[in-house]
Short mmCIF file of C-alpha atoms in Angstrom, two decimals:
data_model
loop_
_atom_site.label_atom_id
_atom_site.label_comp_id
_atom_site.label_asym_id
_atom_site.label_seq_id
_atom_site.Cartn_x
_atom_site.Cartn_y
_atom_site.Cartn_z
CA UNK A 860 20.31 -33.17 199.38
CA UNK A 861 21.88 -31.28 196.30
CA UNK A 862 20.43 -30.69 193.23
CA UNK A 863 21.95 -31.49 189.24
CA UNK A 864 24.33 -28.79 189.43
CA UNK A 865 25.76 -29.70 193.13
CA UNK A 866 24.11 -26.71 194.71
CA UNK A 867 22.64 -27.91 197.99
CA UNK A 868 18.79 -27.50 197.92
CA UNK A 869 19.32 -25.86 201.66
CA UNK A 870 21.20 -22.89 199.78
CA UNK A 871 17.88 -22.09 197.79
CA UNK A 872 16.16 -22.09 201.10
CA UNK A 873 18.63 -19.84 202.57
CA UNK A 874 18.39 -17.51 199.46
CA UNK A 875 14.79 -17.30 199.24
CA UNK A 876 15.10 -16.15 203.35
CA UNK A 877 17.73 -13.57 202.47
CA UNK A 878 15.36 -11.99 199.69
CA UNK A 879 12.83 -11.46 202.10
CA UNK A 880 14.98 -10.23 204.85
CA UNK A 881 16.65 -7.94 202.71
CA UNK A 882 13.56 -6.22 201.02
CA UNK A 883 12.55 -5.55 204.28
CA UNK A 884 15.74 -3.77 205.48
CA UNK A 885 15.80 -2.15 201.97
CA UNK A 886 12.17 -0.73 202.73
CA UNK A 887 12.50 0.27 206.05
CA UNK A 888 15.82 2.11 205.09
CA UNK A 889 14.26 4.32 202.16
CA UNK A 890 11.40 5.23 204.55
CA UNK A 891 13.98 6.39 207.26
CA UNK A 892 16.31 7.91 204.94
CA UNK A 893 13.48 10.06 203.54
CA UNK A 894 11.97 10.84 206.57
CA UNK A 895 15.18 12.31 207.70
CA UNK A 896 16.01 14.09 204.51
CA UNK A 897 12.52 15.97 204.37
CA UNK A 898 12.11 16.63 207.93
CA UNK A 899 15.65 18.00 208.59
CA UNK A 900 16.89 19.19 204.99
CA UNK A 901 20.30 18.73 206.57
CA UNK A 902 23.30 16.92 205.03
CA UNK A 903 24.90 16.76 208.47
CA UNK A 904 21.65 14.77 209.77
CA UNK A 905 21.96 12.24 206.73
CA UNK A 906 25.58 11.98 207.09
CA UNK A 907 25.24 10.83 211.04
CA UNK A 908 22.63 8.47 209.99
CA UNK A 909 25.00 6.72 207.48
CA UNK A 910 27.98 6.70 209.73
CA UNK A 911 25.67 5.12 212.59
CA UNK A 912 25.03 2.62 209.75
CA UNK A 913 28.42 1.65 209.14
CA UNK A 914 30.32 1.97 212.58
CA UNK A 915 29.26 -1.57 213.56
CA UNK A 916 30.56 -3.42 211.04
CA UNK A 917 33.73 -1.44 211.53
CA UNK A 918 34.37 -1.28 215.02
CA UNK A 919 32.53 -5.11 215.49
CA UNK A 920 33.52 -6.75 212.55
CA UNK A 921 36.35 -8.80 213.83
CA UNK A 922 34.24 -10.10 216.97
CA UNK A 923 31.05 -10.56 215.10
CA UNK A 924 33.29 -12.56 212.64
CA UNK A 925 34.55 -14.87 215.31
CA UNK A 926 31.06 -15.61 216.59
CA UNK A 927 29.67 -16.28 213.24
CA UNK A 928 32.72 -19.03 212.97
CA UNK A 929 31.83 -20.52 216.46
CA UNK A 930 27.80 -20.19 216.60
CA UNK A 931 25.41 -21.92 214.50
CA UNK A 932 25.23 -19.75 211.43
CA UNK A 933 21.33 -20.76 210.88
CA UNK A 934 20.57 -19.55 214.48
CA UNK A 935 22.36 -16.26 213.70
CA UNK A 936 20.22 -15.28 210.87
CA UNK A 937 17.27 -16.21 212.66
CA UNK A 938 18.34 -14.22 215.75
CA UNK A 939 19.18 -11.25 213.45
CA UNK A 940 15.99 -11.20 211.51
CA UNK A 941 13.93 -11.49 214.91
CA UNK A 942 15.79 -8.58 216.14
CA UNK A 943 15.60 -6.35 213.28
CA UNK A 944 11.77 -6.77 213.43
CA UNK A 945 11.62 -6.05 216.88
CA UNK A 946 13.72 -2.73 216.35
CA UNK A 947 11.12 -1.85 213.74
CA UNK A 948 8.20 -2.50 215.87
CA UNK A 949 9.76 -0.21 218.22
CA UNK A 950 9.71 2.43 215.71
CA UNK A 951 6.11 1.97 214.92
CA UNK A 952 5.00 2.45 218.19
CA UNK A 953 6.80 5.35 218.61
CA UNK A 954 5.45 6.83 215.64
CA UNK A 955 1.75 5.81 216.43
CA UNK A 956 2.37 7.70 219.60
CA UNK A 957 3.63 10.71 217.92
CA UNK A 958 7.28 10.16 220.02
CA UNK A 959 9.26 9.48 216.81
CA UNK A 960 12.28 11.97 216.26
CA UNK A 961 15.93 11.61 215.20
CA UNK A 962 17.30 10.10 218.50
CA UNK A 963 15.32 6.90 218.17
CA UNK A 964 15.76 6.56 214.27
CA UNK A 965 19.47 6.78 214.93
CA UNK A 966 19.09 4.24 217.63
CA UNK A 967 17.36 1.91 215.35
CA UNK A 968 19.88 2.65 212.41
CA UNK A 969 22.44 1.38 215.10
CA UNK A 970 21.02 -1.54 216.15
CA UNK A 971 19.65 -2.74 212.83
CA UNK A 972 23.08 -2.17 211.52
CA UNK A 973 24.68 -4.39 214.26
CA UNK A 974 22.03 -7.44 213.39
CA UNK A 975 22.54 -7.10 209.58
CA UNK A 976 26.24 -7.43 209.93
CA UNK A 977 25.66 -10.49 211.91
CA UNK A 978 23.21 -11.74 209.23
CA UNK A 979 25.41 -10.60 206.11
CA UNK A 980 28.57 -12.29 207.84
CA UNK A 981 26.68 -15.57 208.56
CA UNK A 982 25.28 -15.69 205.22
CA UNK A 983 28.62 -15.25 203.05
CA UNK A 984 30.35 -17.72 205.39
CA UNK A 985 27.79 -20.26 204.91
CA UNK A 986 27.73 -20.12 201.12
CA UNK A 987 31.05 -21.87 200.37
CA UNK A 988 29.48 -24.87 202.72
CA UNK A 989 26.36 -25.04 200.25
CA UNK A 990 27.59 -24.18 196.74
CA UNK A 991 30.58 -25.99 195.06
CA UNK A 992 33.80 -23.90 194.19
CA UNK A 993 33.27 -23.61 190.45
CA UNK A 994 29.76 -22.02 190.80
CA UNK A 995 30.92 -19.15 193.19
CA UNK A 996 31.27 -16.50 191.08
CA UNK A 997 28.20 -17.20 189.41
CA UNK A 998 26.31 -17.21 192.70
CA UNK A 999 27.92 -14.08 193.41
CA UNK A 1000 26.48 -12.66 190.63
CA UNK A 1001 23.19 -14.09 191.43
CA UNK A 1002 23.31 -12.52 194.76
CA UNK A 1003 24.15 -8.90 193.27
CA UNK A 1004 21.40 -9.33 190.63
CA UNK A 1005 19.04 -10.16 193.81
CA UNK A 1006 20.20 -6.87 195.54
CA UNK A 1007 19.72 -5.09 192.24
CA UNK A 1008 16.27 -6.31 191.77
CA UNK A 1009 15.31 -5.44 195.22
CA UNK A 1010 17.05 -1.88 194.81
CA UNK A 1011 15.18 -1.33 192.07
CA UNK A 1012 11.76 -2.45 193.51
CA UNK A 1013 12.27 -1.48 197.13
CA UNK A 1014 12.65 2.54 196.58
CA UNK A 1015 9.62 3.11 194.12
CA UNK A 1016 7.60 0.92 196.37
CA UNK A 1017 8.80 3.02 199.57
CA UNK A 1018 7.78 6.03 197.87
CA UNK A 1019 4.39 4.76 196.85
CA UNK A 1020 3.75 3.73 200.16
CA UNK A 1021 4.83 6.65 201.95
CA UNK A 1022 2.23 8.49 199.60
CA UNK A 1023 -0.44 6.15 200.48
CA UNK A 1024 0.26 5.27 204.21
CA UNK A 1025 1.59 6.78 207.50
CA UNK A 1026 5.14 5.75 208.31
CA UNK A 1027 4.08 3.00 210.92
CA UNK A 1028 2.11 1.30 207.91
CA UNK A 1029 5.23 1.13 205.78
CA UNK A 1030 7.41 0.09 208.53
CA UNK A 1031 5.21 -3.07 209.34
CA UNK A 1032 6.08 -4.53 205.99
CA UNK A 1033 9.47 -5.03 207.19
CA UNK A 1034 7.98 -7.05 210.39
CA UNK A 1035 5.98 -9.43 207.82
CA UNK A 1036 8.86 -10.16 205.42
CA UNK A 1037 11.17 -10.85 208.36
CA UNK A 1038 8.77 -13.42 209.83
CA UNK A 1039 8.47 -15.19 206.33
CA UNK A 1040 12.17 -15.27 206.37
CA UNK A 1041 12.21 -16.81 209.73
CA UNK A 1042 10.02 -19.34 208.46
CA UNK A 1043 12.11 -20.33 205.52
CA UNK A 1044 14.94 -20.52 207.66
CA UNK A 1045 13.33 -23.05 210.09
CA UNK A 1046 13.41 -25.65 207.63
CA UNK A 1047 17.21 -25.64 206.42
CA UNK A 1048 20.25 -27.14 208.10
CA UNK A 1049 23.39 -25.56 207.51
CA UNK A 1050 26.65 -27.94 208.14
CA UNK A 1051 29.18 -26.63 210.61
CA UNK A 1052 32.88 -26.25 209.42
CA UNK A 1053 35.66 -27.97 211.29
CA UNK A 1054 37.56 -26.05 213.83
CA UNK A 1055 35.57 -25.37 216.99
CA UNK A 1056 33.06 -25.81 218.97
CA UNK A 1057 30.63 -23.11 220.81
CA UNK A 1058 31.39 -24.38 224.34
CA UNK A 1059 33.72 -21.99 225.37
CA UNK A 1060 33.82 -17.91 224.93
CA UNK A 1061 35.31 -16.21 221.80
CA UNK A 1062 38.93 -15.28 222.82
CA UNK A 1063 41.19 -12.63 221.21
CA UNK A 1064 43.19 -15.64 219.54
CA UNK A 1065 40.46 -16.69 217.59
CA UNK A 1066 40.07 -12.91 216.42
CA UNK A 1067 43.95 -12.91 215.92
CA UNK A 1068 43.67 -15.75 213.52
CA UNK A 1069 41.61 -13.92 211.13
CA UNK A 1070 43.41 -10.63 211.23
CA UNK A 1071 46.83 -12.87 210.95
CA UNK A 1072 45.53 -14.57 207.83
CA UNK A 1073 44.85 -11.36 206.18
CA UNK A 1074 48.13 -9.65 207.29
CA UNK A 1075 49.85 -12.27 205.42
CA UNK A 1076 48.05 -11.62 202.27
CA UNK A 1077 49.83 -8.79 200.66
CA UNK A 1078 47.30 -8.65 197.64
CA UNK A 1079 44.32 -8.52 199.84
CA UNK A 1080 45.81 -5.73 201.94
CA UNK A 1081 46.73 -3.47 198.81
CA UNK A 1082 43.16 -4.12 197.66
CA UNK A 1083 41.64 -3.20 201.27
CA UNK A 1084 43.47 0.17 201.44
CA UNK A 1085 42.27 0.79 198.08
CA UNK A 1086 38.82 0.08 199.05
CA UNK A 1087 39.07 2.21 202.52
CA UNK A 1088 39.97 5.24 200.17
CA UNK A 1089 36.96 4.51 197.92
CA UNK A 1090 34.81 4.13 200.89
CA UNK A 1091 35.90 7.28 202.38
CA UNK A 1092 34.99 9.15 199.37
CA UNK A 1093 31.94 7.31 197.93
CA UNK A 1094 30.01 6.26 200.82
CA UNK A 1095 29.30 10.18 201.72
CA UNK A 1096 28.07 10.75 197.94
CA UNK A 1097 25.70 7.84 198.39
CA UNK A 1098 24.60 9.22 201.82
CA UNK A 1099 23.99 12.53 200.27
CA UNK A 1100 22.01 11.06 197.08
CA UNK A 1101 18.65 12.72 198.36
CA UNK A 1102 19.87 16.00 198.63
CA UNK A 1103 21.44 15.72 195.39
CA UNK A 1104 18.08 14.99 194.27
CA UNK A 1105 16.21 18.04 196.41
CA UNK A 1106 18.91 20.62 195.88
CA UNK A 1107 20.56 19.70 192.28
CA UNK A 1108 17.74 18.13 190.31
CA UNK A 1109 14.63 19.66 192.16
CA UNK A 1110 12.99 16.19 192.80
CA UNK A 1111 11.39 14.43 195.09
CA UNK A 1112 10.58 10.89 196.72
CA UNK A 1113 9.56 9.57 193.07
CA UNK A 1114 12.68 10.82 191.52
CA UNK A 1115 14.88 9.65 194.44
CA UNK A 1116 13.26 6.46 193.79
CA UNK A 1117 13.61 6.42 190.21
CA UNK A 1118 17.43 6.90 190.44
CA UNK A 1119 17.73 3.97 193.08
CA UNK A 1120 15.59 2.06 190.56
CA UNK A 1121 17.98 2.67 188.00
CA UNK A 1122 21.02 1.80 189.79
CA UNK A 1123 19.08 -1.52 190.82
CA UNK A 1124 18.17 -2.33 187.22
CA UNK A 1125 21.96 -1.88 186.62
CA UNK A 1126 23.08 -4.61 189.52
CA UNK A 1127 20.07 -6.84 187.94
CA UNK A 1128 22.19 -6.58 184.25
CA UNK A 1129 25.52 -6.87 185.73
CA UNK A 1130 24.47 -9.68 188.21
CA UNK A 1131 22.76 -11.49 185.37
CA UNK A 1132 25.88 -10.98 183.30
CA UNK A 1133 28.26 -12.30 185.79
CA UNK A 1134 25.95 -15.31 186.75
CA UNK A 1135 25.93 -16.24 183.15
CA UNK A 1136 29.18 -15.51 182.23
CA UNK A 1137 31.17 -15.88 185.65
CA UNK A 1138 33.97 -13.18 184.54
CA UNK A 1139 37.40 -13.32 183.37
CA UNK A 1140 39.50 -16.52 184.11
CA UNK A 1141 41.48 -14.29 186.47
CA UNK A 1142 38.63 -12.96 188.60
CA UNK A 1143 40.59 -9.97 189.94
CA UNK A 1144 40.78 -8.65 186.35
CA UNK A 1145 36.85 -8.45 186.32
CA UNK A 1146 36.85 -6.77 189.69
CA UNK A 1147 39.24 -4.01 188.39
CA UNK A 1148 37.97 -2.97 185.12
CA UNK A 1149 34.24 -3.16 186.80
CA UNK A 1150 35.94 -0.50 189.11
CA UNK A 1151 37.02 1.74 186.58
CA UNK A 1152 33.79 1.44 184.91
CA UNK A 1153 32.06 2.24 188.20
CA UNK A 1154 34.33 5.46 188.57
CA UNK A 1155 33.29 6.78 185.24
CA UNK A 1156 29.83 6.77 185.90
CA UNK A 1157 29.85 8.21 189.87
CA UNK A 1158 31.95 11.05 188.24
CA UNK A 1159 29.56 11.38 185.33
CA UNK A 1160 26.73 11.85 187.92
CA UNK A 1161 28.54 14.47 189.79
CA UNK A 1162 29.24 16.46 186.47
CA UNK A 1163 25.89 16.57 185.24
CA UNK A 1164 23.65 19.60 184.98
CA UNK A 1165 20.47 20.24 186.74
CA UNK A 1166 18.16 19.41 183.83
CA UNK A 1167 19.69 16.24 182.89
CA UNK A 1168 17.90 13.78 185.15
CA UNK A 1169 17.20 11.35 182.49
CA UNK A 1170 20.88 11.00 181.45
CA UNK A 1171 21.33 10.71 185.19
CA UNK A 1172 18.98 7.75 185.46
CA UNK A 1173 21.03 6.09 182.50
CA UNK A 1174 24.71 6.80 184.51
CA UNK A 1175 23.15 5.33 187.57
CA UNK A 1176 22.21 2.07 185.31
CA UNK A 1177 25.66 1.87 184.34
CA UNK A 1178 26.92 2.53 187.87
CA UNK A 1179 25.15 -0.32 189.41
CA UNK A 1180 26.12 -2.47 186.76
CA UNK A 1181 29.69 -1.98 186.86
CA UNK A 1182 29.13 -2.37 190.80
CA UNK A 1183 28.53 -5.82 190.47
CA UNK A 1184 31.65 -6.72 188.28
CA UNK A 1185 33.45 -5.04 191.07
CA UNK A 1186 32.29 -6.62 194.14
CA UNK A 1187 30.92 -9.93 193.25
CA UNK A 1188 34.18 -11.45 191.95
CA UNK A 1189 35.88 -10.32 195.40
CA UNK A 1190 33.62 -12.52 197.45
CA UNK A 1191 33.98 -15.06 195.01
CA UNK A 1192 37.86 -14.87 195.66
CA UNK A 1193 37.29 -15.01 199.48
CA UNK A 1194 34.75 -17.88 199.31
CA UNK A 1195 36.84 -19.91 197.32
CA UNK A 1196 40.60 -19.71 198.78
CA UNK A 1197 39.85 -18.81 202.63
CA UNK A 1198 39.60 -22.16 204.78
CA UNK A 1199 35.52 -22.52 205.61
CA UNK A 1200 36.42 -22.41 209.32
CA UNK A 1201 37.89 -19.14 208.92
CA UNK A 1202 35.68 -17.43 206.51
CA UNK A 1203 33.16 -15.50 209.47
CA UNK A 1204 36.26 -13.96 210.78
CA UNK A 1205 38.40 -13.37 207.45
CA UNK A 1206 35.01 -11.68 205.80
CA UNK A 1207 34.48 -9.47 208.41
CA UNK A 1208 38.14 -8.29 208.82
CA UNK A 1209 37.84 -7.47 205.48
CA UNK A 1210 34.85 -5.53 205.50
CA UNK A 1211 35.87 -3.59 208.53
CA UNK A 1212 39.41 -2.63 207.32
CA UNK A 1213 37.77 -1.38 203.86
CA UNK A 1214 35.16 0.61 205.93
CA UNK A 1215 37.90 1.84 208.49
CA UNK A 1216 37.97 5.51 207.49
CA UNK A 1217 34.31 5.76 206.12
CA UNK A 1218 33.45 7.32 209.51
CA UNK A 1219 35.75 10.13 209.00
CA UNK A 1220 34.14 10.79 205.66
CA UNK A 1221 30.74 10.80 206.95
CA UNK A 1222 31.98 13.23 209.94
CA UNK A 1223 33.02 15.42 206.98
CA UNK A 1224 30.49 14.89 204.42
CA UNK A 1225 27.77 17.35 205.81
CA UNK A 1226 29.97 20.41 206.48
CA UNK A 1227 31.87 19.64 202.95
CA UNK A 1228 28.26 19.47 201.08
CA UNK A 1229 26.82 22.40 202.87
CA UNK A 1230 29.90 24.36 202.03
CA UNK A 1231 30.91 23.42 198.54
CA UNK A 1232 27.69 21.46 197.56
CA UNK A 1233 26.74 18.05 197.38
CA UNK A 1234 28.23 17.12 193.84
CA UNK A 1235 32.02 17.48 194.91
CA UNK A 1236 31.81 13.73 197.01
CA UNK A 1237 30.61 12.34 193.47
CA UNK A 1238 33.34 14.10 191.33
CA UNK A 1239 35.89 12.95 193.89
CA UNK A 1240 34.80 9.60 194.51
CA UNK A 1241 34.25 8.73 190.67
CA UNK A 1242 38.07 9.68 190.43
CA UNK A 1243 39.10 7.46 193.10
CA UNK A 1244 37.47 4.43 191.67
CA UNK A 1245 38.55 5.06 188.42
CA UNK A 1246 42.50 5.76 189.36
CA UNK A 1247 42.32 2.55 191.95
CA UNK A 1248 41.12 0.00 189.34
CA UNK A 1249 43.87 1.46 186.71
CA UNK A 1250 46.70 1.34 189.42
CA UNK A 1251 45.43 -2.34 190.52
CA UNK A 1252 45.96 -3.79 187.03
CA UNK A 1253 49.76 -2.94 187.28
CA UNK A 1254 50.43 -4.46 190.81
CA UNK A 1255 51.53 -7.65 190.43
CA UNK A 1256 50.40 -8.51 193.98
CA UNK A 1257 47.02 -7.76 193.24
CA UNK A 1258 46.66 -9.45 190.03
CA UNK A 1259 47.99 -12.69 191.42
CA UNK A 1260 45.68 -12.45 194.68
CA UNK A 1261 44.35 -15.79 194.34
CA UNK A 1262 47.82 -17.81 193.98
CA UNK A 1263 49.39 -15.81 196.68
CA UNK A 1264 46.47 -16.40 199.34
CA UNK A 1265 47.89 -18.11 202.71
CA UNK A 1266 47.09 -21.64 202.50
CA UNK A 1267 46.07 -21.66 206.21
CA UNK A 1268 46.33 -18.96 209.27
CA UNK A 1269 49.27 -18.78 211.29
CA UNK A 1270 50.01 -21.32 214.17
CA UNK A 1271 49.38 -19.61 217.64
#
C-alpha cells in the first residue's frame, strides 16, 4: 500500500526501525570511544578502533553487496539488528565480570561494523523499491536529517548516561532499541527485485557484475578517487576528535558531546533543507558545492585557537549542514540510475573503493598526531575537501555523471 505521495507505507516502517537501530549504535559507539579515550589517552588506540570499524566495509563490501542483492533484504536487517544486540550483550557481561579491556572492545567494534555494513546495504538497496524516483533526493535529505537528529541527541545522552550509570547500563539501551527495531521490521514486506533467486551460493561472476558496472562509469570512478583521498585525510581527523577536545580545548565528555551535537544540528538543518528543496537540477552540483563548504568548515576547526570552543561549535554546525549537501545527492544519484537488482553490489563497491586507503590513514593517524598534533589532520582534510569540490566542478565526466551512467551491467 502507498501513501498519497506514492511512497510505500512499508518504507516508513523500515525508516522507523532504522532510526531505532541507529540511535542504539550511536550510543554504543560514543560510550566505547570515550572509554578508550579516557582509559588510554592514546591517539594510536583510537586510530586502531576506527580502523577496525572501517575494514569490514572496505574488504567485504562487494561480497556483502552481492549477498544483499540475493537474500531477502528485510531478513538481512533483522539478522543484523539481532547480531549487534548479541555483541553488545556480550560486552555487558564482560563489563559486569570486570573483564572488559581493549581486546574485547576492538573485537566488538569489528563485528558490529560487519553487521552494520549488511544493515546499511540492505536499507539503501531497498529504498528505490519503496520510494518513487522523484522523491529520492528528498528521502536522502530526510535520512540525513535523521542521522543529524540522532547525532545531536546520542552524544549528550551518552555523556549524561555515563555520568549516571556504569558502562553496562549505557550499553543496555542498545539492546532495547535493537529489539524495538526488529519488532517494527516484523510487520514489513520489502519487494524482491528481479535478477536471481537465493537458491545457489553467491559466485565471483555476481560480484564482478557490480565491479564492472562501476568500471564503465567514468564520472563515478573520478568521484570515488576523490572520495578515497578525502576519507584518507578526514577519517583520521574525526577519529581523533576526542583528543582534540581533551588536548586542545581542555574539555571532557560534555564538550565532546556538545561538538558532536552541533554537527548533528547541522545535519538536521541540511537534511531538512535538502528534503524541502531537493538540490540543484543537476544533483552533482549540490554535492560539489557542499564539499567545498564542508572543507572550509573542517579547515577552520583545525585552525581555531584553544579558547575558541564556542566558535568550534558553530564550525561543526556548518560542517554537518554541508556534509548533507555533499552525501545526500550522491545516494540519490545511485538509487535513481543503478538497476534495483544491482544496487546492493554497486553501493558496496562504491563504499569499498572510497574507503580503500582509509585504513592507511588510520595507521598513520596516531603517530602523526602524537608527533605533530591532532590539528594537522583537520587542516589537511579541510584543504582536500575544498580542492576536490572545486576541481570536480570543472570535470565534464563528473558534472554529467547521471547522463553517462551505464544502462546495465556488462554481459558475462
